[in-house]
């Protein structure tokens, strides 16, 4: 099965499992996989006149409009409102549902939407299904204020990143790529990221690399960093149980379209992440 068909299968299954017909606000992410999410929503044949869809960037908004749905800007949401669900893709997802996002340069808005949804659902193809982050995806995307770019690059090298770089646009002569907020994206390579259960040191310089959440926190502390393309920590449901209305970054489930036409689902439980394979029909 080709990649686009695999993405479509994952998107339609995710929508079938998590789209609430009574929802008022729905987050819609960026990238090619999410096109199929919006397609799946419209193919449900529901009345969406009461729904508003929150995009994570320009491309996402155009996708919403293309399918005849009504977009609403994040900063137009009523104060204190949480989206019922947000659907988005990822560049890589590990076995604990930590994600790397930002390959499409929308990571700040993607994190805003994810952290303001009751549940975040990730949709991807089988290439994104990994045991650990940075297994195949080469670097951590980081949104940076342009004036601070050189300072951020130096700080990333001190944390052990090998050759972090400011991302250039499609035409290199045009200079650095800019996000919808006018910021730069820095791509910072690191060794494969560890999970808490991995044995050994999680500090740089000991040959073991960084634990996911520890690295995300260290990068966020660098002056000039707006957002880090590691989505880790709590998911929205865990944040709610802890009494926090918002702040969960991780998905509650990730759907992967497989080469054989099936869909693999990784779902967060109370203490573990269960993997379910949906057989080919």
mmCIF file of C-alpha atoms in Angstrom:
data_model
loop_
_atom_site.group_PDB
_atom_site.id
_atom_site.type_symbol
_atom_site.label_atom_id
_atom_site.label_comp_id
_atom_site.label_asym_id
_atom_site.label_seq_id
_atom_site.Cartn_x
_atom_site.Cartn_y
_atom_site.Cartn_z
ATOM 1 C CA UNK A 1 0.000 0.000 0.000
ATOM 2 C CA UNK A 2 1.276 3.484 -0.860
ATOM 3 C CA UNK A 3 1.998 6.056 1.848
ATOM 4 C CA UNK A 4 -0.961 8.320 1.052
ATOM 5 C CA UNK A 5 -3.425 5.438 1.348
ATOM 6 C CA UNK A 6 -1.843 4.439 4.655
ATOM 7 C CA UNK A 7 -2.257 8.008 5.945
ATOM 8 C CA UNK A 8 -5.901 8.048 4.844
ATOM 9 C CA UNK A 9 -6.636 4.776 6.652
ATOM 10 C CA UNK A 10 -5.114 6.068 9.895
ATOM 11 C CA UNK A 11 -6.957 9.383 9.639
ATOM 12 C CA UNK A 12 -10.363 7.808 9.038
ATOM 13 C CA UNK A 13 -9.901 5.405 11.963
ATOM 14 C CA UNK A 14 -8.798 8.226 14.295
ATOM 15 C CA UNK A 15 -11.828 10.335 13.364
ATOM 16 C CA UNK A 16 -14.177 7.377 13.810
ATOM 17 C CA UNK A 17 -12.791 6.800 17.312
ATOM 18 C CA UNK A 18 -12.445 10.358 18.592
ATOM 19 C CA UNK A 19 -14.652 12.820 16.708
ATOM 20 C CA UNK A 20 -17.607 13.951 18.828
ATOM 21 C CA UNK A 21 -20.645 15.145 16.801
ATOM 22 C CA UNK A 22 -21.549 17.476 19.676
ATOM 23 C CA UNK A 23 -18.115 19.110 19.823
ATOM 24 C CA UNK A 24 -17.981 22.877 19.548
ATOM 25 C CA UNK A 25 -14.238 23.491 19.038
ATOM 26 C CA UNK A 26 -11.857 21.122 17.226
ATOM 27 C CA UNK A 27 -8.142 21.610 16.638
ATOM 28 C CA UNK A 28 -6.810 20.840 13.156
ATOM 29 C CA UNK A 29 -3.074 20.457 12.675
ATOM 30 C CA UNK A 30 -0.731 20.876 9.744
ATOM 31 C CA UNK A 31 0.718 18.586 7.119
ATOM 32 C CA UNK A 32 -0.405 16.109 4.514
ATOM 33 C CA UNK A 33 -1.817 13.504 6.894
ATOM 34 C CA UNK A 34 -4.269 15.960 8.434
ATOM 35 C CA UNK A 35 -5.816 16.621 5.025
ATOM 36 C CA UNK A 36 -7.304 13.137 5.384
ATOM 37 C CA UNK A 37 -8.574 13.927 8.895
ATOM 38 C CA UNK A 38 -10.600 16.845 7.570
ATOM 39 C CA UNK A 39 -11.749 14.688 4.664
ATOM 40 C CA UNK A 40 -12.913 12.020 7.118
ATOM 41 C CA UNK A 41 -14.819 14.579 9.219
ATOM 42 C CA UNK A 42 -16.716 15.878 6.194
ATOM 43 C CA UNK A 43 -17.485 12.352 4.990
ATOM 44 C CA UNK A 44 -19.310 11.644 8.260
ATOM 45 C CA UNK A 45 -22.137 13.717 6.799
ATOM 46 C CA UNK A 46 -22.791 15.543 10.068
ATOM 47 C CA UNK A 47 -24.158 19.021 10.594
ATOM 48 C CA UNK A 48 -21.033 21.039 11.408
ATOM 49 C CA UNK A 49 -22.697 24.462 11.499
ATOM 50 C CA UNK A 50 -22.223 24.685 15.281
ATOM 51 C CA UNK A 51 -18.549 23.657 15.074
ATOM 52 C CA UNK A 52 -15.487 25.850 14.814
ATOM 53 C CA UNK A 53 -12.133 24.443 13.708
ATOM 54 C CA UNK A 54 -8.909 25.882 15.130
ATOM 55 C CA UNK A 55 -5.980 25.764 12.663
ATOM 56 C CA UNK A 56 -2.310 25.527 13.572
ATOM 57 C CA UNK A 57 -1.160 27.710 10.684
ATOM 58 C CA UNK A 58 -1.924 29.123 7.257
ATOM 59 C CA UNK A 59 -1.894 25.756 5.457
ATOM 60 C CA UNK A 60 -4.158 24.241 8.102
ATOM 61 C CA UNK A 61 -6.658 27.079 7.731
ATOM 62 C CA UNK A 62 -6.743 26.636 3.952
ATOM 63 C CA UNK A 63 -7.441 22.938 4.441
ATOM 64 C CA UNK A 64 -10.389 23.724 6.733
ATOM 65 C CA UNK A 65 -11.809 26.216 4.231
ATOM 66 C CA UNK A 66 -11.311 23.838 1.294
ATOM 67 C CA UNK A 67 -13.641 21.307 2.897
ATOM 68 C CA UNK A 68 -16.307 23.888 3.682
ATOM 69 C CA UNK A 69 -15.748 24.006 7.439
ATOM 70 C CA UNK A 70 -15.565 27.144 9.579
ATOM 71 C CA UNK A 71 -12.161 28.152 10.983
ATOM 72 C CA UNK A 72 -11.605 30.208 14.101
ATOM 73 C CA UNK A 73 -8.271 31.691 15.151
ATOM 74 C CA UNK A 74 -6.778 30.401 18.391
ATOM 75 C CA UNK A 75 -6.858 33.856 19.951
ATOM 76 C CA UNK A 76 -10.574 34.166 19.136
ATOM 77 C CA UNK A 77 -11.538 31.259 21.373
ATOM 78 C CA UNK A 78 -13.622 32.336 24.387
ATOM 79 C CA UNK A 79 -11.496 32.807 27.491
ATOM 80 C CA UNK A 80 -10.812 29.555 29.336
ATOM 81 C CA UNK A 81 -12.178 27.392 26.512
ATOM 82 C CA UNK A 82 -10.660 24.006 25.770
ATOM 83 C CA UNK A 83 -11.080 22.271 22.434
ATOM 84 C CA UNK A 84 -12.816 18.920 22.759
ATOM 85 C CA UNK A 85 -10.182 17.268 20.575
ATOM 86 C CA UNK A 86 -7.198 18.239 18.428
ATOM 87 C CA UNK A 87 -5.925 16.132 15.534
ATOM 88 C CA UNK A 88 -2.366 16.555 14.274
ATOM 89 C CA UNK A 89 0.504 14.657 12.705
ATOM 90 C CA UNK A 90 4.063 14.113 13.910
ATOM 91 C CA UNK A 91 7.537 13.594 12.521
ATOM 92 C CA UNK A 92 8.268 10.738 14.946
ATOM 93 C CA UNK A 93 6.470 9.098 17.884
ATOM 94 C CA UNK A 94 8.083 6.849 20.488
ATOM 95 C CA UNK A 95 6.614 3.965 22.459
ATOM 96 C CA UNK A 96 5.576 6.288 25.319
ATOM 97 C CA UNK A 97 3.749 8.615 22.882
ATOM 98 C CA UNK A 98 6.346 11.381 23.081
ATOM 99 C CA UNK A 99 6.441 13.180 19.726
ATOM 100 C CA UNK A 100 8.776 15.236 17.605
ATOM 101 C CA UNK A 101 6.922 17.906 15.656
ATOM 102 C CA UNK A 102 7.937 20.982 13.705
ATOM 103 C CA UNK A 103 9.154 19.547 10.422
ATOM 104 C CA UNK A 104 6.543 21.737 8.757
ATOM 105 C CA UNK A 105 7.609 24.810 10.787
ATOM 106 C CA UNK A 106 4.279 25.239 12.632
ATOM 107 C CA UNK A 107 5.365 23.881 15.996
ATOM 108 C CA UNK A 108 4.498 26.894 18.189
ATOM 109 C CA UNK A 109 0.883 27.003 17.030
ATOM 110 C CA UNK A 110 0.729 23.215 17.113
ATOM 111 C CA UNK A 111 1.806 23.222 20.753
ATOM 112 C CA UNK A 112 -0.691 25.977 21.615
ATOM 113 C CA UNK A 113 -3.513 23.916 20.166
ATOM 114 C CA UNK A 114 -2.356 20.607 21.692
ATOM 115 C CA UNK A 115 -2.054 22.086 25.185
ATOM 116 C CA UNK A 116 -5.534 23.624 24.966
ATOM 117 C CA UNK A 117 -7.390 20.476 23.952
ATOM 118 C CA UNK A 118 -9.029 17.964 26.272
ATOM 119 C CA UNK A 119 -7.415 15.296 24.139
ATOM 120 C CA UNK A 120 -4.792 15.397 21.419
ATOM 121 C CA UNK A 121 -4.856 12.605 18.829
ATOM 122 C CA UNK A 122 -1.896 11.998 16.539
ATOM 123 C CA UNK A 123 -2.216 10.558 13.017
ATOM 124 C CA UNK A 124 0.738 9.334 10.962
ATOM 125 C CA UNK A 125 2.037 6.616 8.683
ATOM 126 C CA UNK A 126 4.196 3.640 9.665
ATOM 127 C CA UNK A 127 7.473 5.489 9.047
ATOM 128 C CA UNK A 128 6.818 7.636 12.130
ATOM 129 C CA UNK A 129 6.356 4.642 14.459
ATOM 130 C CA UNK A 130 9.575 4.270 16.480
ATOM 131 C CA UNK A 131 10.723 2.921 19.857
ATOM 132 C CA UNK A 132 12.699 6.087 20.680
ATOM 133 C CA UNK A 133 12.729 9.644 19.334
ATOM 134 C CA UNK A 134 15.522 10.603 16.939
ATOM 135 C CA UNK A 135 15.798 7.016 15.759
ATOM 136 C CA UNK A 136 15.226 8.109 12.160
ATOM 137 C CA UNK A 137 14.122 11.749 12.327
ATOM 138 C CA UNK A 138 17.438 13.639 12.413
ATOM 139 C CA UNK A 139 16.885 16.611 14.711
ATOM 140 C CA UNK A 140 14.754 18.515 17.205
ATOM 141 C CA UNK A 141 12.990 21.529 15.620
ATOM 142 C CA UNK A 142 13.022 24.643 17.807
ATOM 143 C CA UNK A 143 11.220 27.937 17.162
ATOM 144 C CA UNK A 144 13.545 30.816 17.949
ATOM 145 C CA UNK A 145 13.327 34.603 18.054
ATOM 146 C CA UNK A 146 15.600 35.714 15.160
ATOM 147 C CA UNK A 147 17.699 38.127 17.217
ATOM 148 C CA UNK A 148 18.667 35.305 19.583
ATOM 149 C CA UNK A 149 19.525 32.699 16.927
ATOM 150 C CA UNK A 150 23.301 32.778 17.459
ATOM 151 C CA UNK A 151 22.900 32.596 21.242
ATOM 152 C CA UNK A 152 20.539 29.622 20.920
ATOM 153 C CA UNK A 153 22.896 27.788 18.540
ATOM 154 C CA UNK A 154 25.781 28.173 21.002
ATOM 155 C CA UNK A 155 23.649 26.944 23.920
ATOM 156 C CA UNK A 156 22.497 23.905 21.928
ATOM 157 C CA UNK A 157 26.093 22.965 21.148
ATOM 158 C CA UNK A 158 26.835 23.156 24.884
ATOM 159 C CA UNK A 159 23.975 20.690 25.475
ATOM 160 C CA UNK A 160 25.579 18.239 23.057
ATOM 161 C CA UNK A 161 23.817 18.993 19.784
ATOM 162 C CA UNK A 162 25.961 18.222 16.771
ATOM 163 C CA UNK A 163 25.891 21.063 14.264
ATOM 164 C CA UNK A 164 22.548 22.774 14.988
ATOM 165 C CA UNK A 165 21.490 25.035 12.117
ATOM 166 C CA UNK A 166 18.940 27.695 11.285
ATOM 167 C CA UNK A 167 16.597 26.193 8.708
ATOM 168 C CA UNK A 168 16.670 27.873 5.301
ATOM 169 C CA UNK A 169 13.670 28.349 3.042
ATOM 170 C CA UNK A 170 13.014 26.420 -0.194
ATOM 171 C CA UNK A 171 15.158 28.999 -2.015
ATOM 172 C CA UNK A 172 18.379 29.323 -0.036
ATOM 173 C CA UNK A 173 19.072 32.777 -1.443
ATOM 174 C CA UNK A 174 15.931 34.007 0.306
ATOM 175 C CA UNK A 175 17.576 33.313 3.665
ATOM 176 C CA UNK A 176 16.199 31.581 6.765
ATOM 177 C CA UNK A 177 12.717 30.101 6.711
ATOM 178 C CA UNK A 178 10.265 32.116 8.786
ATOM 179 C CA UNK A 179 7.275 30.771 10.699
ATOM 180 C CA UNK A 180 3.806 32.317 10.669
ATOM 181 C CA UNK A 181 4.976 34.338 13.702
ATOM 182 C CA UNK A 182 8.066 35.633 11.864
ATOM 183 C CA UNK A 183 10.481 33.472 13.854
ATOM 184 C CA UNK A 184 13.312 31.153 12.782
ATOM 185 C CA UNK A 185 13.393 27.361 13.077
ATOM 186 C CA UNK A 186 16.587 25.798 14.383
ATOM 187 C CA UNK A 187 17.119 22.087 13.696
ATOM 188 C CA UNK A 188 19.257 20.563 16.444
ATOM 189 C CA UNK A 189 20.590 17.005 16.021
ATOM 190 C CA UNK A 190 21.049 14.939 19.191
ATOM 191 C CA UNK A 191 21.694 11.302 19.957
ATOM 192 C CA UNK A 192 18.643 9.057 20.140
ATOM 193 C CA UNK A 193 16.542 10.247 23.082
ATOM 194 C CA UNK A 194 16.006 8.003 26.089
ATOM 195 C CA UNK A 195 12.952 7.148 28.143
ATOM 196 C CA UNK A 196 12.997 7.144 31.970
ATOM 197 C CA UNK A 197 13.159 3.351 32.050
ATOM 198 C CA UNK A 198 16.343 3.245 29.980
ATOM 199 C CA UNK A 199 19.345 2.312 32.105
ATOM 200 C CA UNK A 200 22.386 4.540 32.511
ATOM 201 C CA UNK A 201 23.137 8.228 32.686
ATOM 202 C CA UNK A 202 20.811 10.719 30.985
ATOM 203 C CA UNK A 203 23.304 13.559 31.128
ATOM 204 C CA UNK A 204 25.287 14.687 28.071
ATOM 205 C CA UNK A 205 28.934 13.721 27.944
ATOM 206 C CA UNK A 206 28.422 10.217 29.352
ATOM 207 C CA UNK A 207 27.787 8.541 26.017
ATOM 208 C CA UNK A 208 24.154 7.795 26.817
ATOM 209 C CA UNK A 209 22.395 10.907 25.554
ATOM 210 C CA UNK A 210 19.419 12.819 26.946
ATOM 211 C CA UNK A 211 16.148 11.634 28.413
ATOM 212 C CA UNK A 212 13.259 13.103 26.387
ATOM 213 C CA UNK A 213 11.647 15.343 28.987
ATOM 214 C CA UNK A 214 14.946 16.496 30.481
ATOM 215 C CA UNK A 215 16.190 17.697 27.105
ATOM 216 C CA UNK A 216 12.917 19.475 26.297
ATOM 217 C CA UNK A 217 13.097 21.377 29.592
ATOM 218 C CA UNK A 218 16.758 22.357 29.138
ATOM 219 C CA UNK A 219 16.168 23.687 25.623
ATOM 220 C CA UNK A 220 13.104 25.661 26.725
ATOM 221 C CA UNK A 221 15.244 27.424 29.361
ATOM 222 C CA UNK A 222 17.480 28.948 26.664
ATOM 223 C CA UNK A 223 16.763 32.664 26.269
ATOM 224 C CA UNK A 224 15.237 33.263 22.847
ATOM 225 C CA UNK A 225 13.536 29.876 22.496
ATOM 226 C CA UNK A 226 9.803 30.234 21.923
ATOM 227 C CA UNK A 227 8.857 26.572 21.577
ATOM 228 C CA UNK A 228 10.550 23.157 21.475
ATOM 229 C CA UNK A 229 9.429 20.527 18.989
ATOM 230 C CA UNK A 230 9.349 17.766 21.615
ATOM 231 C CA UNK A 231 5.822 17.054 22.853
ATOM 232 C CA UNK A 232 6.240 15.205 26.138
ATOM 233 C CA UNK A 233 5.100 15.016 29.765
ATOM 234 C CA UNK A 234 1.381 14.751 30.458
ATOM 235 C CA UNK A 235 -1.453 14.340 27.997
ATOM 236 C CA UNK A 236 -4.622 16.400 28.351
ATOM 237 C CA UNK A 237 -6.507 13.781 30.337
ATOM 238 C CA UNK A 238 -3.618 13.360 32.783
ATOM 239 C CA UNK A 239 -3.391 17.127 33.244
ATOM 240 C CA UNK A 240 -7.134 17.275 33.987
ATOM 241 C CA UNK A 241 -6.867 14.497 36.582
ATOM 242 C CA UNK A 242 -4.078 16.455 38.278
ATOM 243 C CA UNK A 243 -6.353 19.486 38.501
ATOM 244 C CA UNK A 244 -4.774 21.440 35.657
ATOM 245 C CA UNK A 245 -7.237 22.700 33.085
ATOM 246 C CA UNK A 246 -4.650 22.768 30.315
ATOM 247 C CA UNK A 247 -1.034 21.943 29.621
ATOM 248 C CA UNK A 248 -1.026 18.343 28.347
ATOM 249 C CA UNK A 249 1.262 18.010 25.311
ATOM 250 C CA UNK A 250 1.316 14.309 24.545
ATOM 251 C CA UNK A 251 -1.379 12.579 22.518
ATOM 252 C CA UNK A 252 -3.789 10.227 24.230
ATOM 253 C CA UNK A 253 -3.491 7.997 21.162
ATOM 254 C CA UNK A 254 -1.480 7.753 17.958
ATOM 255 C CA UNK A 255 -2.764 6.101 14.768
ATOM 256 C CA UNK A 256 -0.308 4.684 12.253
ATOM 257 C CA UNK A 257 -1.325 3.605 8.744
ATOM 258 C CA UNK A 258 0.610 0.443 7.892
ATOM 259 C CA UNK A 259 1.929 -0.953 4.624
ATOM 260 C CA UNK A 260 -0.538 -3.868 4.686
ATOM 261 C CA UNK A 261 -3.548 -1.554 4.940
ATOM 262 C CA UNK A 262 -4.034 -2.039 8.677
ATOM 263 C CA UNK A 263 -3.816 0.602 11.385
ATOM 264 C CA UNK A 264 -1.683 0.326 14.522
ATOM 265 C CA UNK A 265 -2.985 2.296 17.508
ATOM 266 C CA UNK A 266 -0.852 3.287 20.490
ATOM 267 C CA UNK A 267 -3.066 4.402 23.363
ATOM 268 C CA UNK A 268 -2.149 5.895 26.718
ATOM 269 C CA UNK A 269 -3.313 4.002 29.795
ATOM 270 C CA UNK A 270 -2.968 4.866 33.442
ATOM 271 C CA UNK A 271 0.639 3.678 33.592
ATOM 272 C CA UNK A 272 1.405 2.021 30.284
ATOM 273 C CA UNK A 273 0.914 2.549 26.576
ATOM 274 C CA UNK A 274 -0.948 -0.251 24.832
ATOM 275 C CA UNK A 275 -0.463 -1.034 21.143
ATOM 276 C CA UNK A 276 -3.386 -2.401 19.165
ATOM 277 C CA UNK A 277 -3.231 -3.600 15.563
ATOM 278 C CA UNK A 278 -6.429 -3.168 13.546
ATOM 279 C CA UNK A 279 -6.555 -6.005 11.003
ATOM 280 C CA UNK A 280 -6.927 -5.473 7.267
ATOM 281 C CA UNK A 281 -10.564 -5.665 6.179
#
